[in-house]
Coordinates of C-alpha atoms and ligand atoms in Angstrom, one line a residue:
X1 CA -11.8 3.3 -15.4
X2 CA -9.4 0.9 -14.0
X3 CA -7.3 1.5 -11.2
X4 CA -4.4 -0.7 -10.0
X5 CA -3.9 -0.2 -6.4
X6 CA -0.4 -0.5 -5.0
X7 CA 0.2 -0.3 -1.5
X8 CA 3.2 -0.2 1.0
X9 CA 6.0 -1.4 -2.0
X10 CA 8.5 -0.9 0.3
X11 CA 11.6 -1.5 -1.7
X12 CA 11.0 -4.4 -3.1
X13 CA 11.7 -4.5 -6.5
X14 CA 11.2 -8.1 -7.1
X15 CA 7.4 -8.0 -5.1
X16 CA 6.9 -4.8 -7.7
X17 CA 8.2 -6.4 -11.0
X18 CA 5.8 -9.7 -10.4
X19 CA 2.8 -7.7 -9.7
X20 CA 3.5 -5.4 -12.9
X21 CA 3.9 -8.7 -15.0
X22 CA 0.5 -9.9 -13.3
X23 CA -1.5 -6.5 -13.9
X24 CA -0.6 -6.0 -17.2
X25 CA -2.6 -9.4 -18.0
X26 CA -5.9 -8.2 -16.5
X27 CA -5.6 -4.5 -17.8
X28 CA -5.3 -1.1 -16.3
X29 CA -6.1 2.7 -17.0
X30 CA -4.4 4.4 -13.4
X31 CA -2.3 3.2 -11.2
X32 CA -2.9 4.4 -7.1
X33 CA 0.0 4.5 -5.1
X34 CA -0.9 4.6 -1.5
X35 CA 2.4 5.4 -0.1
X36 CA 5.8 3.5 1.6
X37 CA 7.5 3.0 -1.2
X38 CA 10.5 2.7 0.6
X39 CA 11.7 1.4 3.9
X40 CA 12.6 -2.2 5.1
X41 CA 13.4 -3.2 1.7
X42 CA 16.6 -2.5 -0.5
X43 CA 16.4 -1.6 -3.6
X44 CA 14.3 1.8 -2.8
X45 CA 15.6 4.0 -6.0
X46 CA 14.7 0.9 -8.6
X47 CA 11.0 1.5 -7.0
X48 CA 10.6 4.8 -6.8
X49 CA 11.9 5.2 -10.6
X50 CA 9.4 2.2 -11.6
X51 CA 6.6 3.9 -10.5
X52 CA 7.7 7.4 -11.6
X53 CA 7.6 5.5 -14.5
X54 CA 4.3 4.0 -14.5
X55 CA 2.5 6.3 -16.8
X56 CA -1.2 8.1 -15.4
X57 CA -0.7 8.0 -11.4
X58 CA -2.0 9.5 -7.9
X59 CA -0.1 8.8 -5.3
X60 CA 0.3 9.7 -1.6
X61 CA 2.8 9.7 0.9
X62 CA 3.6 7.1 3.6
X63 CA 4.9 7.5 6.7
X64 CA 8.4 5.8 5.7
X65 CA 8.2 8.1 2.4
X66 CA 8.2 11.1 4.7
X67 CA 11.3 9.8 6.5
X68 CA 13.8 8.8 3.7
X69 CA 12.5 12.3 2.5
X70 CA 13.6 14.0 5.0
X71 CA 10.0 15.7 5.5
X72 CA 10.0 13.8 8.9
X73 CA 12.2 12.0 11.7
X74 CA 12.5 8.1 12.7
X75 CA 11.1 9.2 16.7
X76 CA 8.0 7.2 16.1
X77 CA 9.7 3.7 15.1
X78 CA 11.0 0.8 16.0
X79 CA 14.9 0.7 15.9
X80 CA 14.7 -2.1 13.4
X81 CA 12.4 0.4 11.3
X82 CA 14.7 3.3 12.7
X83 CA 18.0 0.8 11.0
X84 CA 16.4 0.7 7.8
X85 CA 15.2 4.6 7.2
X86 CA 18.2 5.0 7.9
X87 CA 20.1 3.3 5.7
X88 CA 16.9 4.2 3.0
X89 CA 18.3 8.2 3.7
X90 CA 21.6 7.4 2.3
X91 CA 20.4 5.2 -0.5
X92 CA 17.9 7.2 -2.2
X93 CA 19.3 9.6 -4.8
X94 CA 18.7 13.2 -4.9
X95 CA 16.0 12.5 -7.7
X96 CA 14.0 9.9 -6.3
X97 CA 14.3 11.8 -2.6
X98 CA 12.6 14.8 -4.8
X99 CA 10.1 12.8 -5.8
X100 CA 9.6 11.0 -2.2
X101 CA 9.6 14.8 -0.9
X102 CA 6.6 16.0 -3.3
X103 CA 4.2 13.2 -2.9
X104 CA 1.2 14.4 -1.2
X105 CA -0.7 14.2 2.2
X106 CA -3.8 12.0 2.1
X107 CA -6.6 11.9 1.6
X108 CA -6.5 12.6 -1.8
X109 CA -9.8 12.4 -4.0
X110 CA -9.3 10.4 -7.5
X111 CA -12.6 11.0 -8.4
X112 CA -16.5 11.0 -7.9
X113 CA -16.0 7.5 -6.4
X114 CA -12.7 6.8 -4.6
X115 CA -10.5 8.6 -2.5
X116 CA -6.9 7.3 -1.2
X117 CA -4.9 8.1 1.7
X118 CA -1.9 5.8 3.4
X119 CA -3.2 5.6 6.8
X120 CA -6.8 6.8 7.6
X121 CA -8.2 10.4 6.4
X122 CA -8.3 11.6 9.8
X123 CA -4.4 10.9 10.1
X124 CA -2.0 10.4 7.3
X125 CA -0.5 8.1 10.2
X126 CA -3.3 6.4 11.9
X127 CA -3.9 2.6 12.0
X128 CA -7.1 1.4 10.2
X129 CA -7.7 -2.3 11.9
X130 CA -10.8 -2.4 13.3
X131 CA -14.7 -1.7 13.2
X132 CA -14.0 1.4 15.2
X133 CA -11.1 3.2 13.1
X134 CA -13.4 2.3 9.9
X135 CA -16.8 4.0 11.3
X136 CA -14.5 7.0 12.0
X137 CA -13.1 6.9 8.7
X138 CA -16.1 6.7 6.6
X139 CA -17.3 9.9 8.8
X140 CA -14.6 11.8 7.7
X141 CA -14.1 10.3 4.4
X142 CA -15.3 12.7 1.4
X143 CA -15.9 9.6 -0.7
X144 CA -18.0 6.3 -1.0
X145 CA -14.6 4.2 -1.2
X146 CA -11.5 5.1 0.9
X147 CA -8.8 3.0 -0.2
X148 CA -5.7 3.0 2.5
X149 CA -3.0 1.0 3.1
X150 CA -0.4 1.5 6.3
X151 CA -1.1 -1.8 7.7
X152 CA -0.1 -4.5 5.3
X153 CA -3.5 -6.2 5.9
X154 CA -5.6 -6.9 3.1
X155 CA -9.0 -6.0 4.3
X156 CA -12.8 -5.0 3.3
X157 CA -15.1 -3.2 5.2
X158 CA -18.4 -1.4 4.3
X159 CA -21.3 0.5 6.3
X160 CA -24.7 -0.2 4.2
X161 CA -27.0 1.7 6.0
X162 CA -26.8 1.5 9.7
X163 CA -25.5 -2.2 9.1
X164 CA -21.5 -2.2 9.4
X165 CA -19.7 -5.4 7.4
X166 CA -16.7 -7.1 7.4
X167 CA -16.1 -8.6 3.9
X168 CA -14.3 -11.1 2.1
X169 CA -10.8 -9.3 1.2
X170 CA -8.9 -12.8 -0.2
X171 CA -7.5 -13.4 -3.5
X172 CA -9.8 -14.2 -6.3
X173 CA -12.5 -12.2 -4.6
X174 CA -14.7 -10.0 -6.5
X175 CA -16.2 -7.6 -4.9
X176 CA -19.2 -5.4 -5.5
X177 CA -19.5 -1.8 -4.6
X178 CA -23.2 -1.0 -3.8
X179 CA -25.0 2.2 -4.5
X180 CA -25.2 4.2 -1.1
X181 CA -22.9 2.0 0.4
X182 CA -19.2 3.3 2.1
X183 CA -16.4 1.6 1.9
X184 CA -12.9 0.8 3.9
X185 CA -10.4 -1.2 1.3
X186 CA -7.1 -2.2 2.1
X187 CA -5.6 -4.3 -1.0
X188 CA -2.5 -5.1 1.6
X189 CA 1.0 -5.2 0.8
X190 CA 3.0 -5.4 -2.9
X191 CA 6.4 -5.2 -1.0
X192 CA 5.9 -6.9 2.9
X193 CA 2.7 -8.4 3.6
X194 CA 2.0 -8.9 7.3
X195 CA -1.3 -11.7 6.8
X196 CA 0.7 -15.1 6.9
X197 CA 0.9 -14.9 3.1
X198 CA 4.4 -14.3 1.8
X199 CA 2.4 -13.4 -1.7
X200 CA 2.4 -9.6 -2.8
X201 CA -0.8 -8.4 -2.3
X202 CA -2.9 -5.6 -4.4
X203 CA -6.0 -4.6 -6.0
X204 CA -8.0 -3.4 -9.2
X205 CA -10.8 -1.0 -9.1
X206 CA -13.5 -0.9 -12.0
X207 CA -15.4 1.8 -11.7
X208 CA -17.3 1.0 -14.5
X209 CA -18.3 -2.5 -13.3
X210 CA -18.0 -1.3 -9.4
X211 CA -16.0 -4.0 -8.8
X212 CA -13.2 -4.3 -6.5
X213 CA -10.7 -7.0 -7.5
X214 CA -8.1 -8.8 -4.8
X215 CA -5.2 -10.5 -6.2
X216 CA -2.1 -12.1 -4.6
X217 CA 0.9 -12.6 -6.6
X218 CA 4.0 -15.4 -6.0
X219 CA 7.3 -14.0 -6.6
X220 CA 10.8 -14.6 -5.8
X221 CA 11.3 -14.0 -2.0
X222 CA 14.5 -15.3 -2.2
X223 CA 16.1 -12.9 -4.2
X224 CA 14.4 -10.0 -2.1
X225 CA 16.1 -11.3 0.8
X226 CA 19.1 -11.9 -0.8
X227 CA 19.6 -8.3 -1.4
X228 CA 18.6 -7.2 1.6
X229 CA 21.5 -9.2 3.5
X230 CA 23.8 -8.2 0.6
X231 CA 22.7 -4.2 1.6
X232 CA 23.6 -5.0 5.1
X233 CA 19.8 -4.4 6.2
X234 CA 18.7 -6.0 9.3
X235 CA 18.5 -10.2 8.7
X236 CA 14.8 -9.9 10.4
X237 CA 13.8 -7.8 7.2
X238 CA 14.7 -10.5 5.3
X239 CA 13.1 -13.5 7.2
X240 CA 10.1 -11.7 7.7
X241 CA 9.0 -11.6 4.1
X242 CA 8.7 -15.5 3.7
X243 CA 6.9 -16.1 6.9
X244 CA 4.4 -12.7 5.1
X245 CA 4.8 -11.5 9.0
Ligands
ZN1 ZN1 4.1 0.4 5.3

């Protein structure tokens, strides 16, 4: 099986459409949508019906997901964050906020192998950064490979044995899952990467080959930005994504 891993789209239809163009060329089975679809960005209803319309997926919710929703409030973000759910309430139609509403709380197992969840699968919410928050995750993970998103940082981390790693999480890496080993993979952000690289960022996972895939994928900032100022979005939303900060 081969997953595609999408994380943290964030209403960025142009970011989504390159990356679809990209992953059809190298193949996939599943797609794994690890939540914030929406927020920041402004074209959330051409997302969410893009990936409604992706064919086999298992998604879960993010924490922006939850807001535009209506499943939960803005009183844990930023007012430029705050500016933007907001303005993502009113835009999302009543089909795509019923589809926002019924994504599930991670963890979620996909199989023997992999299990995905948006922040950590302690917290649904919960910042995965560091050593630390990966040793606690793997502890409570009920899989070899927790794949999470949340913080727009591709990353790779893996406990083999006692021995805890930091690995290679760049594009064009390959990398192998060992036998025994647990894993921390965050294939960073399709929609607003936060690494210095303005590039969408995502993954593929071959179970077969236990192989973990990062890719980065150019695509028309401009245009993103361009309709985020013509939506009246905050003009940091916009600079951000060519500075990938
Ligand atoms: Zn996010």
């Amino acid at each position: 099986m081969r997953y595609l891993v999408l994380a943290d789209i964030h209403a960025n239809i142009d970011a989504l459409e390159a990356v679809l163009r990209e992953a059809a060329a190298t193949s996939f089975d599943h797609v794994l949508i690890l939540g914030d679809l929406v927020g920041y960005g402004a074209e959330p209803n051409a997302v969410v019906t893009r990936v409604r319309g992706l064919g086999p997926l298992t998604a879960v919710r993010g924490n922006h997901d939850k807001v535009a929703a209506g499943v939960a409030d803005t009183q844990d973000f930023n007012p430029m964050a705050k500016e933007a759910a907001q303005w993502t309430m009113r835009a999302v139609d009543a089909d795509n906020r019923a589809f926002l509403a019924s994504l599930p709380v991670g963890p979620i197992a996909v199989d023997d192998l992999i299990e995905i969840c948006h922040g950590a699968p302690f917290d649904e919410d919960a910042y995965v950064v560091d050593s630390l928050d990966a040793l606690k995750s793997i502890t409570d993970a009920t899989r070899p490979v927790c794949v999470y998103g949340h913080t727009h940082l591709p990353m790779a981390m893996a406990l083999v044995g006692r021995d805890f790693q930091y690995l290679d999480a760049e594009a064009g890496t390959s990398l192998r899952l060992e036998p025994g080993a647990h894993y921390m993979i965050n294939a960073g952000s399709v929609g607003q990467p936060r690494d210095g690289d303005p590039r969408a960022a995502w993954a593929v996972i071959d179970t077969a080959t236990r192989r973990v895939e990062f890719h980065r994928t150019s695509y028309d900032v401009s245009a993103a930005q361009e309709r985020i100022r013509l939506a009246g979005l905050p003009e940091s939303l916009a600079r951000r994504l060519a500075a990938g900060r």
